[in-house]
Short mmCIF file of C-alpha atoms and ligand atoms in Angstrom, two decimals:
data_model
loop_
_atom_site.label_atom_id
_atom_site.label_comp_id
_atom_site.label_asym_id
_atom_site.label_seq_id
_atom_site.Cartn_x
_atom_site.Cartn_y
_atom_site.Cartn_z
CA UNK A 1 8.24 -7.43 39.84
CA UNK A 2 8.86 -5.54 43.06
CA UNK A 3 10.23 -2.00 43.03
CA UNK A 4 13.64 -1.42 44.58
CA UNK A 5 13.72 0.96 47.53
CA UNK A 6 17.11 2.62 48.03
CA UNK A 7 18.24 2.75 51.64
CA UNK A 8 20.15 5.95 52.42
CA UNK A 9 21.64 5.71 55.88
CA UNK A 10 22.41 8.96 57.68
CA UNK A 11 23.42 7.54 61.07
CA UNK A 12 26.88 9.06 60.61
CA UNK A 13 25.52 12.53 59.71
CA UNK A 14 22.03 13.28 61.07
CA UNK A 15 22.44 10.59 63.76
CA UNK A 16 25.80 11.87 64.81
CA UNK A 17 24.43 15.39 65.37
CA UNK A 18 22.92 14.20 68.67
CA UNK A 19 24.72 15.62 71.71
CA UNK A 20 26.88 12.95 73.32
CA UNK A 21 26.82 10.67 70.26
CA UNK A 22 29.92 12.04 68.59
CA UNK A 23 32.26 9.44 67.15
CA UNK A 24 35.91 9.51 66.21
CA UNK A 25 37.05 8.52 62.71
CA UNK A 26 37.90 4.94 63.69
CA UNK A 27 34.46 4.43 65.20
CA UNK A 28 32.80 5.96 62.13
CA UNK A 29 34.71 3.60 59.86
CA UNK A 30 33.60 0.66 62.01
CA UNK A 31 29.95 1.70 61.67
CA UNK A 32 30.33 2.42 57.94
CA UNK A 33 31.74 -1.08 57.39
CA UNK A 34 28.84 -2.59 59.34
CA UNK A 35 26.40 -0.58 57.18
CA UNK A 36 28.09 -1.94 54.07
CA UNK A 37 27.69 -5.49 55.36
CA UNK A 38 24.07 -4.70 56.21
CA UNK A 39 23.56 -3.79 52.55
CA UNK A 40 22.66 -0.09 52.63
CA UNK A 41 22.81 1.59 49.23
CA UNK A 42 24.02 5.05 50.24
CA UNK A 43 25.94 6.15 53.33
CA UNK A 44 25.82 9.81 54.26
CA UNK A 45 29.24 9.93 55.87
CA UNK A 46 29.25 13.51 57.16
CA UNK A 47 29.10 17.25 56.59
CA UNK A 48 32.72 17.91 55.57
CA UNK A 49 32.77 21.71 55.90
CA UNK A 50 31.52 21.48 59.49
CA UNK A 51 34.83 20.34 61.00
CA UNK A 52 38.23 18.86 60.06
CA UNK A 53 37.12 15.68 61.87
CA UNK A 54 34.05 15.34 59.66
CA UNK A 55 36.13 15.96 56.54
CA UNK A 56 38.62 13.28 57.56
CA UNK A 57 35.87 10.77 58.33
CA UNK A 58 34.27 11.20 54.91
CA UNK A 59 37.69 10.89 53.29
CA UNK A 60 38.64 7.75 55.22
CA UNK A 61 35.26 6.08 54.73
CA UNK A 62 35.56 6.83 51.00
CA UNK A 63 38.91 5.00 50.93
CA UNK A 64 37.69 1.90 52.74
CA UNK A 65 34.20 1.20 51.37
CA UNK A 66 33.58 -0.40 47.98
CA UNK A 67 29.90 -1.01 47.45
CA UNK A 68 27.73 1.82 48.82
CA UNK A 69 27.58 5.31 47.35
CA UNK A 70 29.33 7.68 49.75
CA UNK A 71 27.47 10.93 50.22
CA UNK A 72 28.60 14.25 51.74
CA UNK A 73 26.24 16.99 52.91
CA UNK A 74 26.59 20.67 52.04
CA UNK A 75 24.61 23.88 52.26
CA UNK A 76 23.85 25.67 49.00
CA UNK A 77 27.23 27.35 49.28
CA UNK A 78 30.10 26.97 46.81
CA UNK A 79 32.79 26.58 49.48
CA UNK A 80 30.81 23.76 51.14
CA UNK A 81 30.54 21.99 47.80
CA UNK A 82 34.28 22.42 47.04
CA UNK A 83 35.15 20.88 50.41
CA UNK A 84 32.62 18.05 50.03
CA UNK A 85 33.98 17.19 46.58
CA UNK A 86 37.51 17.12 47.97
CA UNK A 87 36.49 14.84 50.86
CA UNK A 88 34.92 12.41 48.37
CA UNK A 89 37.94 12.22 46.07
CA UNK A 90 38.73 8.57 46.95
CA UNK A 91 35.15 7.30 46.81
CA UNK A 92 34.40 4.68 44.19
CA UNK A 93 30.81 5.90 43.95
CA UNK A 94 30.04 9.39 45.22
CA UNK A 95 27.18 11.81 45.74
CA UNK A 96 26.95 15.43 46.87
CA UNK A 97 23.85 16.27 48.91
CA UNK A 98 23.16 19.97 48.69
CA UNK A 99 20.11 22.07 49.47
CA UNK A 100 18.40 25.00 51.11
CA UNK A 101 15.36 25.77 53.27
CA UNK A 102 12.14 26.34 51.32
CA UNK A 103 9.48 26.89 53.99
CA UNK A 104 8.20 30.40 54.77
CA UNK A 105 10.00 30.16 58.13
CA UNK A 106 13.36 29.41 56.55
CA UNK A 107 12.98 31.90 53.70
CA UNK A 108 11.91 34.75 55.93
CA UNK A 109 13.72 34.20 59.22
CA UNK A 110 16.76 32.09 58.31
CA UNK A 111 17.73 33.53 54.92
CA UNK A 112 15.83 36.86 55.02
CA UNK A 113 15.26 36.19 51.36
CA UNK A 114 12.49 35.70 48.80
CA UNK A 115 11.01 32.65 47.11
CA UNK A 116 12.57 33.58 43.75
CA UNK A 117 16.02 34.07 45.22
CA UNK A 118 15.83 30.70 46.99
CA UNK A 119 15.07 29.00 43.66
CA UNK A 120 18.08 30.74 42.10
CA UNK A 121 20.36 29.61 44.92
CA UNK A 122 19.00 26.06 44.74
CA UNK A 123 19.63 25.84 41.00
CA UNK A 124 23.08 27.40 41.29
CA UNK A 125 24.14 24.92 43.98
CA UNK A 126 22.99 21.89 41.98
CA UNK A 127 24.78 23.17 38.85
CA UNK A 128 27.92 23.86 40.86
CA UNK A 129 27.89 20.37 42.44
CA UNK A 130 27.38 18.84 38.98
CA UNK A 131 30.82 20.15 38.01
CA UNK A 132 32.29 17.67 40.47
CA UNK A 133 29.95 14.67 40.44
CA UNK A 134 27.20 13.23 38.30
CA UNK A 135 25.08 12.15 41.27
CA UNK A 136 23.68 15.26 43.00
CA UNK A 137 20.92 15.04 45.59
CA UNK A 138 18.94 18.18 46.42
CA UNK A 139 17.17 18.72 49.76
CA UNK A 140 14.39 21.24 50.26
CA UNK A 141 14.84 21.75 53.99
CA UNK A 142 11.55 22.00 55.91
CA UNK A 143 9.65 20.74 52.86
CA UNK A 144 7.12 19.42 55.38
CA UNK A 145 6.00 23.01 56.04
CA UNK A 146 6.52 24.25 52.50
CA UNK A 147 3.44 24.98 50.44
CA UNK A 148 3.11 22.30 47.73
CA UNK A 149 2.89 24.63 44.71
CA UNK A 150 6.05 26.48 45.65
CA UNK A 151 7.84 23.23 46.53
CA UNK A 152 6.95 21.89 43.09
CA UNK A 153 8.49 24.97 41.46
CA UNK A 154 11.73 24.52 43.42
CA UNK A 155 11.89 20.82 42.61
CA UNK A 156 11.17 21.35 38.92
CA UNK A 157 13.97 23.90 38.74
CA UNK A 158 16.55 21.61 40.39
CA UNK A 159 15.52 18.64 38.23
CA UNK A 160 16.18 20.83 35.20
CA UNK A 161 19.55 21.76 36.69
CA UNK A 162 20.48 18.06 36.87
CA UNK A 163 19.55 16.83 40.37
CA UNK A 164 19.40 13.03 40.37
CA UNK A 165 17.72 12.61 43.75
CA UNK A 166 15.07 14.88 45.31
CA UNK A 167 14.97 14.87 49.08
CA UNK A 168 11.71 16.10 50.63
CA UNK A 169 12.53 16.43 54.34
CA UNK A 170 9.93 16.79 57.04
CA UNK A 171 12.65 18.53 59.01
CA UNK A 172 10.50 19.36 62.04
CA UNK A 173 8.48 16.13 62.11
CA UNK A 174 5.30 18.14 61.62
CA UNK A 175 3.42 16.34 58.85
CA UNK A 176 0.65 13.81 59.27
CA UNK A 177 1.18 10.62 57.23
CA UNK A 178 -1.69 11.48 54.90
CA UNK A 179 -0.32 14.99 54.36
CA UNK A 180 3.23 13.83 53.71
CA UNK A 181 2.04 11.18 51.27
CA UNK A 182 -0.07 13.78 49.44
CA UNK A 183 2.97 16.06 49.19
CA UNK A 184 4.95 13.32 47.41
CA UNK A 185 1.95 12.55 45.19
CA UNK A 186 1.58 16.23 44.33
CA UNK A 187 5.21 16.39 43.20
CA UNK A 188 4.88 13.19 41.15
CA UNK A 189 1.84 14.66 39.40
CA UNK A 190 2.96 18.27 38.97
CA UNK A 191 6.72 18.38 38.45
CA UNK A 192 7.82 18.16 34.82
CA UNK A 193 10.67 15.67 34.34
CA UNK A 194 10.39 14.22 37.87
CA UNK A 195 10.64 10.66 36.49
CA UNK A 196 14.32 11.44 35.66
CA UNK A 197 15.12 11.58 39.39
CA UNK A 198 14.48 9.48 42.50
CA UNK A 199 12.25 11.00 45.20
CA UNK A 200 13.55 10.57 48.73
CA UNK A 201 11.87 10.78 52.12
CA UNK A 202 13.66 12.24 55.14
CA UNK A 203 11.36 12.30 58.16
CA UNK A 204 11.98 13.37 61.72
CA UNK A 205 10.16 11.90 64.66
CA UNK A 206 9.06 14.92 66.72
CA UNK A 207 5.46 13.69 66.85
CA UNK A 208 6.35 9.99 66.67
CA UNK A 209 5.29 9.76 63.02
CA UNK A 210 8.61 9.45 61.18
CA UNK A 211 8.13 5.84 60.13
CA UNK A 212 4.44 6.31 59.26
CA UNK A 213 5.29 9.36 57.14
CA UNK A 214 8.10 7.52 55.40
CA UNK A 215 5.82 4.60 54.53
CA UNK A 216 3.21 7.05 53.26
CA UNK A 217 5.90 8.65 51.11
CA UNK A 218 6.86 5.27 49.65
CA UNK A 219 3.24 4.40 48.89
CA UNK A 220 2.96 7.66 46.98
CA UNK A 221 6.08 7.26 44.88
CA UNK A 222 9.27 7.83 46.89
CA UNK A 223 11.94 5.23 46.11
CA UNK A 224 14.68 6.30 48.49
CA UNK A 225 14.35 6.58 52.28
CA UNK A 226 16.72 8.42 54.57
CA UNK A 227 17.00 6.55 57.81
CA UNK A 228 19.23 5.87 60.78
CA UNK A 229 19.99 2.81 62.86
CA UNK A 230 17.81 2.74 65.99
CA UNK A 231 16.10 5.92 64.72
CA UNK A 232 18.90 7.98 66.22
CA UNK A 233 19.02 11.64 65.18
CA UNK A 234 18.32 15.30 65.96
CA UNK A 235 15.79 15.84 68.80
CA UNK A 236 13.33 12.90 68.72
CA UNK A 237 15.34 11.26 65.96
CA UNK A 238 14.97 10.18 62.35
CA UNK A 239 13.04 7.35 60.75
CA UNK A 240 14.59 4.10 61.86
CA UNK A 241 16.10 1.86 59.21
CA UNK A 242 15.04 -1.37 60.85
CA UNK A 243 11.39 -0.32 61.04
CA UNK A 244 11.04 0.65 57.37
CA UNK A 245 12.97 -2.38 56.15
CA UNK A 246 10.93 -4.83 58.21
CA UNK A 247 7.65 -3.15 57.19
CA UNK A 248 8.57 -3.66 53.54
CA UNK A 249 9.60 -7.26 54.24
CA UNK A 250 6.48 -8.17 56.19
CA UNK A 251 3.91 -6.27 54.10
CA UNK A 252 4.67 -7.82 50.72
CA UNK A 253 1.56 -6.38 49.07
CA UNK A 254 3.35 -3.00 48.96
CA UNK A 255 5.54 -4.50 46.24
CA UNK A 256 8.76 -2.98 47.55
CA UNK A 257 12.11 -4.65 48.07
CA UNK A 258 15.27 -3.47 49.80
CA UNK A 259 18.77 -4.90 49.55
CA UNK A 260 19.13 -5.06 53.34
CA UNK A 261 20.46 -8.33 54.78
CA UNK A 262 18.07 -8.25 57.67
CA UNK A 263 19.88 -10.89 59.75
CA UNK A 264 22.50 -8.22 60.43
CA UNK A 265 20.02 -5.71 61.85
CA UNK A 266 20.33 -6.57 65.54
CA UNK A 267 24.13 -6.72 65.46
CA UNK A 268 24.32 -3.33 63.74
CA UNK A 269 21.83 -1.83 66.18
CA UNK A 270 23.93 -2.87 69.16
CA UNK A 271 27.16 -1.66 67.55
CA UNK A 272 25.68 1.80 66.96
CA UNK A 273 24.14 1.90 70.42
CA UNK A 274 27.38 1.06 72.17
CA UNK A 275 29.68 3.27 70.09
CA UNK A 276 27.29 6.22 70.34
CA UNK A 277 26.51 5.67 74.04
CA UNK A 278 22.84 5.70 73.19
CA UNK A 279 20.85 2.90 74.81
CA UNK A 280 18.03 1.36 72.79
CA UNK A 281 14.71 1.75 74.60
CA UNK A 282 13.53 -1.71 75.74
CA UNK A 283 10.22 -1.46 73.86
CA UNK A 284 11.78 -0.14 70.63
CA UNK A 285 10.22 -1.86 67.61
CA UNK A 286 12.39 -4.58 66.04
CA UNK A 287 15.56 -4.07 68.12
CA UNK A 288 14.39 -3.32 71.69
CA UNK A 289 15.20 -5.84 74.41
CA UNK A 290 11.49 -6.65 74.79
CA UNK A 291 10.59 -6.69 71.09
CA UNK A 292 10.44 -10.50 71.07
CA UNK A 293 9.75 -11.16 74.74
CA UNK A 294 6.38 -12.50 75.85
CA UNK A 295 5.33 -12.11 79.43
CA UNK A 296 1.58 -12.38 79.90
CA UNK A 297 0.07 -15.83 80.38
CA UNK A 298 -2.41 -15.54 77.51
CA UNK A 299 0.27 -14.41 75.07
CA UNK A 300 2.74 -17.07 76.19
CA UNK A 301 0.14 -19.79 75.78
CA UNK A 302 -0.84 -18.52 72.32
CA UNK A 303 2.79 -18.09 71.28
CA UNK A 304 3.68 -21.62 72.34
CA UNK A 305 0.77 -23.04 70.31
CA UNK A 306 1.94 -21.17 67.23
CA UNK A 307 4.59 -18.44 67.16
CA UNK A 308 2.61 -16.47 64.58
CA UNK A 309 -0.28 -16.03 67.02
CA UNK A 310 1.71 -13.27 68.68
CA UNK A 311 4.69 -12.56 66.42
CA UNK A 312 4.58 -11.00 62.97
CA UNK A 313 8.33 -11.20 62.51
CA UNK A 314 10.57 -14.18 63.11
CA UNK A 315 13.33 -12.84 65.42
CA UNK A 316 15.86 -14.92 63.47
CA UNK A 317 15.15 -12.68 60.46
CA UNK A 318 16.65 -9.72 62.30
CA UNK A 319 19.50 -11.67 63.85
CA UNK A 320 18.00 -12.48 67.26
CA UNK A 321 18.35 -16.17 68.10
CA UNK A 322 15.00 -16.79 69.71
CA UNK A 323 11.98 -15.21 71.33
CA UNK A 324 11.95 -14.92 75.09
CA UNK A 325 9.29 -16.37 77.33
CA UNK A 326 9.81 -14.34 80.49
CA UNK A 327 8.54 -16.29 83.50
CA UNK A 328 6.85 -13.84 85.83
CA UNK A 329 3.84 -13.82 88.16
CA UNK A 330 1.69 -13.29 85.05
CA UNK A 331 2.87 -16.46 83.31
CA UNK A 332 0.57 -19.41 82.98
CA UNK A 333 1.02 -23.17 83.20
CA UNK A 334 1.77 -23.52 79.47
CA UNK A 335 4.87 -21.33 79.70
CA UNK A 336 6.01 -23.04 82.88
CA UNK A 337 5.56 -26.50 81.34
CA UNK A 338 7.45 -25.41 78.21
CA UNK A 339 10.42 -24.15 80.21
CA UNK A 340 10.46 -27.23 82.45
CA UNK A 341 10.50 -29.42 79.34
CA UNK A 342 13.48 -27.47 78.02
CA UNK A 343 15.22 -28.22 81.29
CA UNK A 344 14.44 -31.93 80.91
CA UNK A 345 11.45 -32.19 83.28
CA UNK A 346 8.53 -33.90 81.57
CA UNK A 347 6.01 -33.39 84.39
CA UNK A 348 2.47 -34.79 84.57
CA UNK A 349 -0.50 -32.42 84.97
CA UNK A 350 -0.89 -32.99 88.75
CA UNK A 351 2.81 -32.42 89.33
CA UNK A 352 2.68 -29.31 87.16
CA UNK A 353 -0.12 -27.92 89.32
CA UNK A 354 1.99 -28.35 92.49
CA UNK A 355 5.03 -26.74 90.89
CA UNK A 356 2.87 -23.95 89.47
CA UNK A 357 1.58 -23.01 92.92
CA UNK A 358 5.13 -22.87 94.32
CA UNK A 359 6.14 -20.94 91.22
CA UNK A 360 3.45 -18.28 91.80
CA UNK A 361 4.54 -17.88 95.41
CA UNK A 362 8.13 -17.33 94.33
CA UNK A 363 7.12 -15.07 91.43
CA UNK A 364 5.31 -12.76 93.83
CA UNK A 365 8.62 -12.09 95.57
CA UNK A 366 10.98 -12.19 92.60
CA UNK A 367 10.49 -10.26 89.36
CA UNK A 368 11.59 -13.00 87.02
CA UNK A 369 11.98 -16.73 87.61
CA UNK A 370 15.18 -18.17 86.16
CA UNK A 371 16.05 -21.74 85.21
CA UNK A 372 17.99 -22.18 88.42
CA UNK A 373 14.85 -21.32 90.44
CA UNK A 374 12.85 -23.79 88.38
CA UNK A 375 15.35 -26.54 89.11
CA UNK A 376 14.66 -26.00 92.79
CA UNK A 377 10.89 -25.80 92.32
CA UNK A 378 10.97 -28.99 90.30
CA UNK A 379 12.62 -30.73 93.22
CA UNK A 380 16.21 -30.89 92.08
CA UNK A 381 17.57 -30.14 95.54
CA UNK A 382 20.94 -31.49 94.46
CA UNK A 383 21.44 -28.49 92.28
CA UNK A 384 24.64 -26.98 93.56
CA UNK A 385 23.24 -23.52 92.97
CA UNK A 386 24.98 -20.71 91.19
CA UNK A 387 28.10 -19.10 92.42
CA UNK A 388 26.74 -15.68 93.21
CA UNK A 389 29.06 -12.74 93.14
CA UNK A 390 28.85 -9.82 95.57
CA UNK A 391 30.73 -6.55 95.61
CA UNK A 392 32.65 -6.47 98.89
CA UNK A 393 34.91 -3.48 98.43
CA UNK A 394 35.45 -0.80 95.81
CA UNK A 395 38.06 1.93 95.80
CA UNK A 396 38.56 4.26 92.88
CA UNK A 397 41.16 6.92 92.27
CA UNK A 398 40.14 9.33 89.54
CA UNK A 399 40.24 12.99 88.68
CA UNK A 400 41.66 15.56 86.29
CA UNK A 401 45.15 14.64 85.00
CA UNK A 402 45.01 11.30 86.85
CA UNK A 403 44.93 7.84 85.33
CA UNK A 404 41.82 6.26 86.84
CA UNK A 405 42.57 3.16 88.90
CA UNK A 406 40.02 0.88 90.54
CA UNK A 407 40.54 -1.77 93.16
CA UNK A 408 37.70 -4.25 93.50
CA UNK A 409 37.14 -7.09 95.98
CA UNK A 410 34.45 -9.61 95.10
CA UNK A 411 32.91 -12.26 97.27
CA UNK A 412 32.37 -15.24 95.01
CA UNK A 413 30.33 -17.78 96.92
CA UNK A 414 32.24 -17.08 100.14
CA UNK A 415 35.72 -16.72 98.63
CA UNK A 416 37.30 -13.28 98.30
CA UNK A 417 39.19 -12.09 95.23
CA UNK A 418 40.80 -8.69 94.68
CA UNK A 419 41.96 -7.06 91.47
CA UNK A 420 43.29 -3.62 90.56
CA UNK A 421 43.09 -2.18 87.06
CA UNK A 422 43.46 1.16 85.30
CA UNK A 423 41.17 2.34 82.51
CA UNK A 424 39.92 5.14 80.29
CA UNK A 425 37.73 6.34 83.11
CA UNK A 426 36.72 5.16 86.60
CA UNK A 427 33.89 2.94 85.32
CA UNK A 428 36.12 1.36 82.69
CA UNK A 429 38.82 0.68 85.31
CA UNK A 430 36.31 -0.88 87.74
CA UNK A 431 34.68 -3.04 85.06
CA UNK A 432 38.10 -4.27 83.95
CA UNK A 433 38.90 -5.25 87.54
CA UNK A 434 35.61 -7.15 87.84
CA UNK A 435 36.19 -8.87 84.48
CA UNK A 436 39.65 -9.99 85.55
CA UNK A 437 38.10 -11.85 88.52
CA UNK A 438 35.03 -13.42 86.91
CA UNK A 439 35.56 -16.04 84.23
CA UNK A 440 32.79 -15.00 81.86
CA UNK A 441 33.65 -13.18 78.66
CA UNK A 442 31.27 -10.26 78.61
CA UNK A 443 30.78 -7.30 76.32
CA UNK A 444 29.03 -4.15 77.52
CA UNK A 445 26.03 -3.40 75.28
CA UNK A 446 24.11 -0.71 77.16
CA UNK A 447 25.07 1.55 80.02
CA UNK A 448 22.59 4.11 81.25
CA UNK A 449 22.94 6.30 84.34
CA UNK A 450 19.90 8.20 85.61
CA UNK A 451 19.33 10.36 88.67
CA UNK A 452 16.11 9.50 90.52
CA UNK A 453 15.14 13.15 90.97
CA UNK A 454 17.35 16.21 90.84
CA UNK A 455 20.10 17.17 93.22
CA UNK A 456 23.67 16.07 93.81
CA UNK A 457 22.71 13.93 96.84
CA UNK A 458 20.38 11.75 94.81
CA UNK A 459 20.42 8.05 94.30
CA UNK A 460 21.73 7.25 90.84
CA UNK A 461 20.13 4.38 88.95
CA UNK A 462 22.26 2.37 86.57
CA UNK A 463 20.87 0.09 83.86
CA UNK A 464 23.26 -2.19 82.07
CA UNK A 465 23.04 -4.77 79.34
CA UNK A 466 25.88 -7.19 78.65
CA UNK A 467 26.43 -9.87 76.07
CA UNK A 468 27.83 -13.33 76.80
CA UNK A 469 27.96 -16.09 74.15
CA UNK A 470 25.32 -14.39 72.03
CA UNK A 471 22.86 -13.94 74.92
CA UNK A 472 21.94 -10.64 76.54
CA UNK A 473 21.67 -10.05 80.28
CA UNK A 474 20.26 -7.01 82.01
CA UNK A 475 21.55 -5.59 85.29
CA UNK A 476 20.33 -2.81 87.53
CA UNK A 477 21.49 -1.08 90.73
CA UNK A 478 20.84 2.14 92.61
CA UNK A 479 23.22 3.90 94.98
CA UNK A 480 24.06 7.45 96.02
CA UNK A 481 27.53 6.67 94.69
CA UNK A 482 27.08 6.21 90.96
CA UNK A 483 30.37 4.33 90.60
CA UNK A 484 29.23 1.79 93.17
CA UNK A 485 25.86 1.62 91.42
CA UNK A 486 27.63 1.04 88.09
CA UNK A 487 29.75 -1.81 89.42
CA UNK A 488 26.79 -3.35 91.27
CA UNK A 489 24.64 -3.20 88.11
CA UNK A 490 27.47 -4.86 86.18
CA UNK A 491 27.73 -7.61 88.79
CA UNK A 492 23.93 -7.95 88.84
CA UNK A 493 24.04 -8.69 85.09
CA UNK A 494 26.96 -11.12 85.47
CA UNK A 495 25.08 -12.99 88.19
CA UNK A 496 22.31 -13.57 85.67
CA UNK A 497 24.73 -15.40 83.39
CA UNK A 498 25.55 -17.65 86.31
CA UNK A 499 21.86 -18.16 87.03
CA UNK A 500 20.72 -18.80 83.45
O1 KIV B 616 16.21 17.31 58.40
C1 KIV B 616 16.69 17.86 57.40
O2 KIV B 616 16.06 18.68 56.74
C2 KIV B 616 18.06 17.52 57.06
C3 KIV B 616 18.61 18.06 55.78
C4 KIV B 616 19.91 18.73 56.00
C5 KIV B 616 18.67 16.99 54.75
O3 KIV B 616 18.71 16.78 57.76
ZN1 ZN B 617 17.39 15.65 59.11
#
């Protein structure tokens, strides 16, 4: 029988602490609902004392959600706990997450206190929270840098006070996997009564070890993991939900099961990314754009012989329709033949060789070869070719106390179309104008603006990802005018729908 691992999602609390990722209540409810569908066990909905907005979000999420436990964060302060309890009043299942720093740094420099006093405050906060709820989780902040013997004393005291879950955060992402695992093991072996509570990991990614540390914690006895979608969170982020869940699913010998409906992972990742304005890095494990894309000839050949030669996860398991064979100058004949077959060209070996040579010539000039290009290479000169769209004219009115308005003229295969739209901001207005001209239904998934170097006269680079009929298209443009670059990147992505 496998052990159940509880998934505690803190995207809406630790994740939301990231500058620029703040959400309004409606957006938080949308993410919370998606997390419920995904099957997370506990949702940390916010830190209610921190702002009226956070309080309201916890309250509203508590009203709407049925299945997951709704958790609210507090410091070891009575007022925080009062407010958290109030924010949770509508929750069907509720938890208060209280705690205090236990490392020498926190005790000396943050609290100017002593080890004994910290234990007293920890115990008092757990007892106080117990007056409101049965389920009280205790966090020993900076446990990663807390000496094990002292940590064990703190944990034993809060277990005695009634804590049901024991969170051992590596707040600064400092631990090595071996060290973090040993810390959990030490607590399992030295804390009296620890079996009455669930041990939880909470790892940050400052040294890129959050997932490794979390897995080490699980191996050594933790049965709850605190994670975020896409690994979003303070500084370098938290442990990512999708990584831990897929590790447990693909490494069965660990004997751990989660209740996550993994087919919803990709969808949830993109929802969080777009609502939080936080693009997912292309090479991000499990959910990055390139996570299931094969580009080198050797890999493509091996993949086409048997998917498992180069993939340890079936993309369908995380909600991605299929793997991508990107045709580039590094692709071999096997990948080319496979794609031609998909297009209905069953070519003989000699013909393939001729097409392959033309393909390499084209691939040297063009980054990626699309189906439309292959049609031409395969001799289908009758192909009418895609209707390519070009930005002809862009005028935007925007500024403080002004409703942004954009007027866009597009050249669609020689015909000119103009549209004017208003929007939330200049980019929104311009994208709406483009969308009103082109027929494709597109949803913006990623939007990233970068300056090439520093200085206000720089070229801005814009990366965009859009979704159309379940497929994702990437667009890029650079311009000294970032609004023009944004619209050109958007059009670049739309042109790829036409070409695919
Ligand atoms: O990283 C951390 O220590 C935390 C606690 C507040 C749980 O986020
Ligand atoms: Zn944290």
